[in-house]
Amino acid sequence: QVQLVESGGGLVQAGGSQRLSCAASGRTFSSYAMAWYRQAPGKGRVFVAAISGGGGTTWYADSVKGRFTISMDNAKNTVYLQMNSLKPGDTAIYYCNADWRARYIPGAYWGQGTQVTVSA
């Protein structure tokens, strides 16, 4: 079993930056691929970024490529999402996901989500 707790959300102006954190507990953190998804108001949950268990490979949605960076600190059992050049369209609840398989096959473990609001 894995427990995930996100933090770092809030209100930011367009063009600004924000860093989300996801602290994991339970099974060995480094054995899981981790991912971030987001859900905008009235929309479904969509893939944002993912990182392999060892941290050597990353994947990004086209909409965030070049602006967002996913990383992990195995010593702290934490995965991060650094978000730069934020746009109002990035406004959503951001969810951390563990045991990620592919962008359309998320893992079984989800955090509670953290709200990110980007003002114009």
XYZ file of C-alpha atoms in Angstrom:
120
model
C 0.000 0.000 0.000
C 1.179 3.517 -0.824
C -0.042 6.794 0.635
C 0.491 10.033 -1.289
C 0.164 13.589 0.006
C 0.443 16.545 -2.362
C 1.331 20.094 -1.377
C 2.413 23.365 -2.958
C -0.740 24.435 -4.742
C -2.206 27.906 -4.575
C -2.872 31.066 -6.556
C -0.250 32.371 -8.992
C -0.262 34.961 -11.742
C 0.152 34.026 -15.379
C 3.815 33.774 -16.268
C 4.749 32.797 -12.740
C 6.149 29.590 -11.293
C 5.084 27.075 -8.697
C 6.460 23.796 -7.382
C 4.258 20.920 -6.308
C 5.451 18.165 -3.997
C 4.144 14.659 -3.462
C 5.343 12.820 -0.378
C 4.963 9.055 -0.496
C 4.910 6.497 2.287
C 4.420 2.767 2.344
C 6.187 0.471 -0.091
C 9.630 1.212 -1.494
C 9.281 4.511 -3.285
C 12.034 3.966 -5.838
C 10.348 0.863 -7.258
C 7.419 2.866 -8.649
C 7.108 5.070 -11.652
C 5.391 8.264 -10.508
C 3.195 10.707 -12.378
C 1.179 13.887 -12.151
C -2.305 14.277 -13.598
C -4.619 17.268 -13.519
C -8.342 17.867 -13.690
C -9.739 21.217 -14.769
C -13.282 22.277 -13.808
C -15.817 20.296 -15.799
C -13.142 18.190 -17.493
C -11.702 14.724 -17.047
C -8.395 13.888 -15.404
C -5.499 14.090 -17.874
C -1.842 13.122 -17.875
C 0.726 15.842 -17.202
C 4.122 14.214 -16.574
C 5.743 11.005 -15.361
C 9.117 9.765 -14.183
C 10.566 6.250 -14.057
C 11.328 4.533 -10.749
C 15.005 5.302 -10.997
C 14.358 8.829 -12.194
C 16.255 8.311 -15.421
C 13.375 8.740 -17.843
C 10.632 11.350 -17.989
C 7.527 11.840 -20.106
C 5.445 14.983 -20.629
C 2.152 15.976 -22.155
C 2.667 18.201 -25.183
C 0.795 21.014 -23.453
C 3.420 21.318 -20.697
C 6.611 20.243 -22.475
C 9.333 22.842 -22.026
C 7.487 24.532 -19.134
C 7.098 21.782 -16.508
C 9.771 19.526 -15.022
C 9.167 16.375 -13.015
C 11.833 15.099 -10.637
C 12.181 12.844 -7.637
C 14.225 12.617 -4.477
C 14.369 8.970 -3.431
C 15.969 9.825 -0.091
C 12.923 11.930 0.778
C 10.359 9.693 -0.943
C 9.139 12.779 -2.746
C 8.321 13.610 -6.341
C 8.154 17.208 -7.557
C 6.539 19.096 -10.393
C 8.227 22.401 -11.173
C 5.844 24.537 -13.209
C 7.144 27.607 -15.040
C 5.519 30.083 -17.437
C 2.126 29.200 -16.045
C -0.987 29.957 -18.063
C -4.639 30.319 -17.007
C -5.249 27.057 -18.881
C -3.045 25.295 -16.316
C -5.673 25.939 -13.641
C -6.711 22.554 -12.255
C -6.522 20.176 -9.345
C -3.192 18.360 -9.626
C -3.008 14.734 -8.514
C 0.021 12.611 -7.751
C -0.057 9.002 -8.979
C 2.098 6.012 -8.015
C 2.832 2.788 -9.893
C 2.226 4.588 -13.173
C 2.221 2.401 -16.334
C 1.444 4.717 -19.258
C -0.289 8.022 -19.857
C -3.645 6.293 -20.268
C -2.876 3.625 -17.641
C -2.282 5.369 -14.319
C -1.337 3.417 -11.232
C -3.721 2.392 -8.491
C -2.540 4.968 -5.963
C -3.697 8.590 -5.918
C -3.176 11.534 -3.638
C -5.999 13.818 -2.552
C -5.026 16.542 -5.019
C -3.843 20.123 -4.692
C -5.509 23.111 -6.359
C -3.477 25.321 -8.682
C -5.139 28.518 -9.877
C -3.454 30.730 -12.471
C -4.890 34.220 -12.808
C -4.678 36.200 -16.038
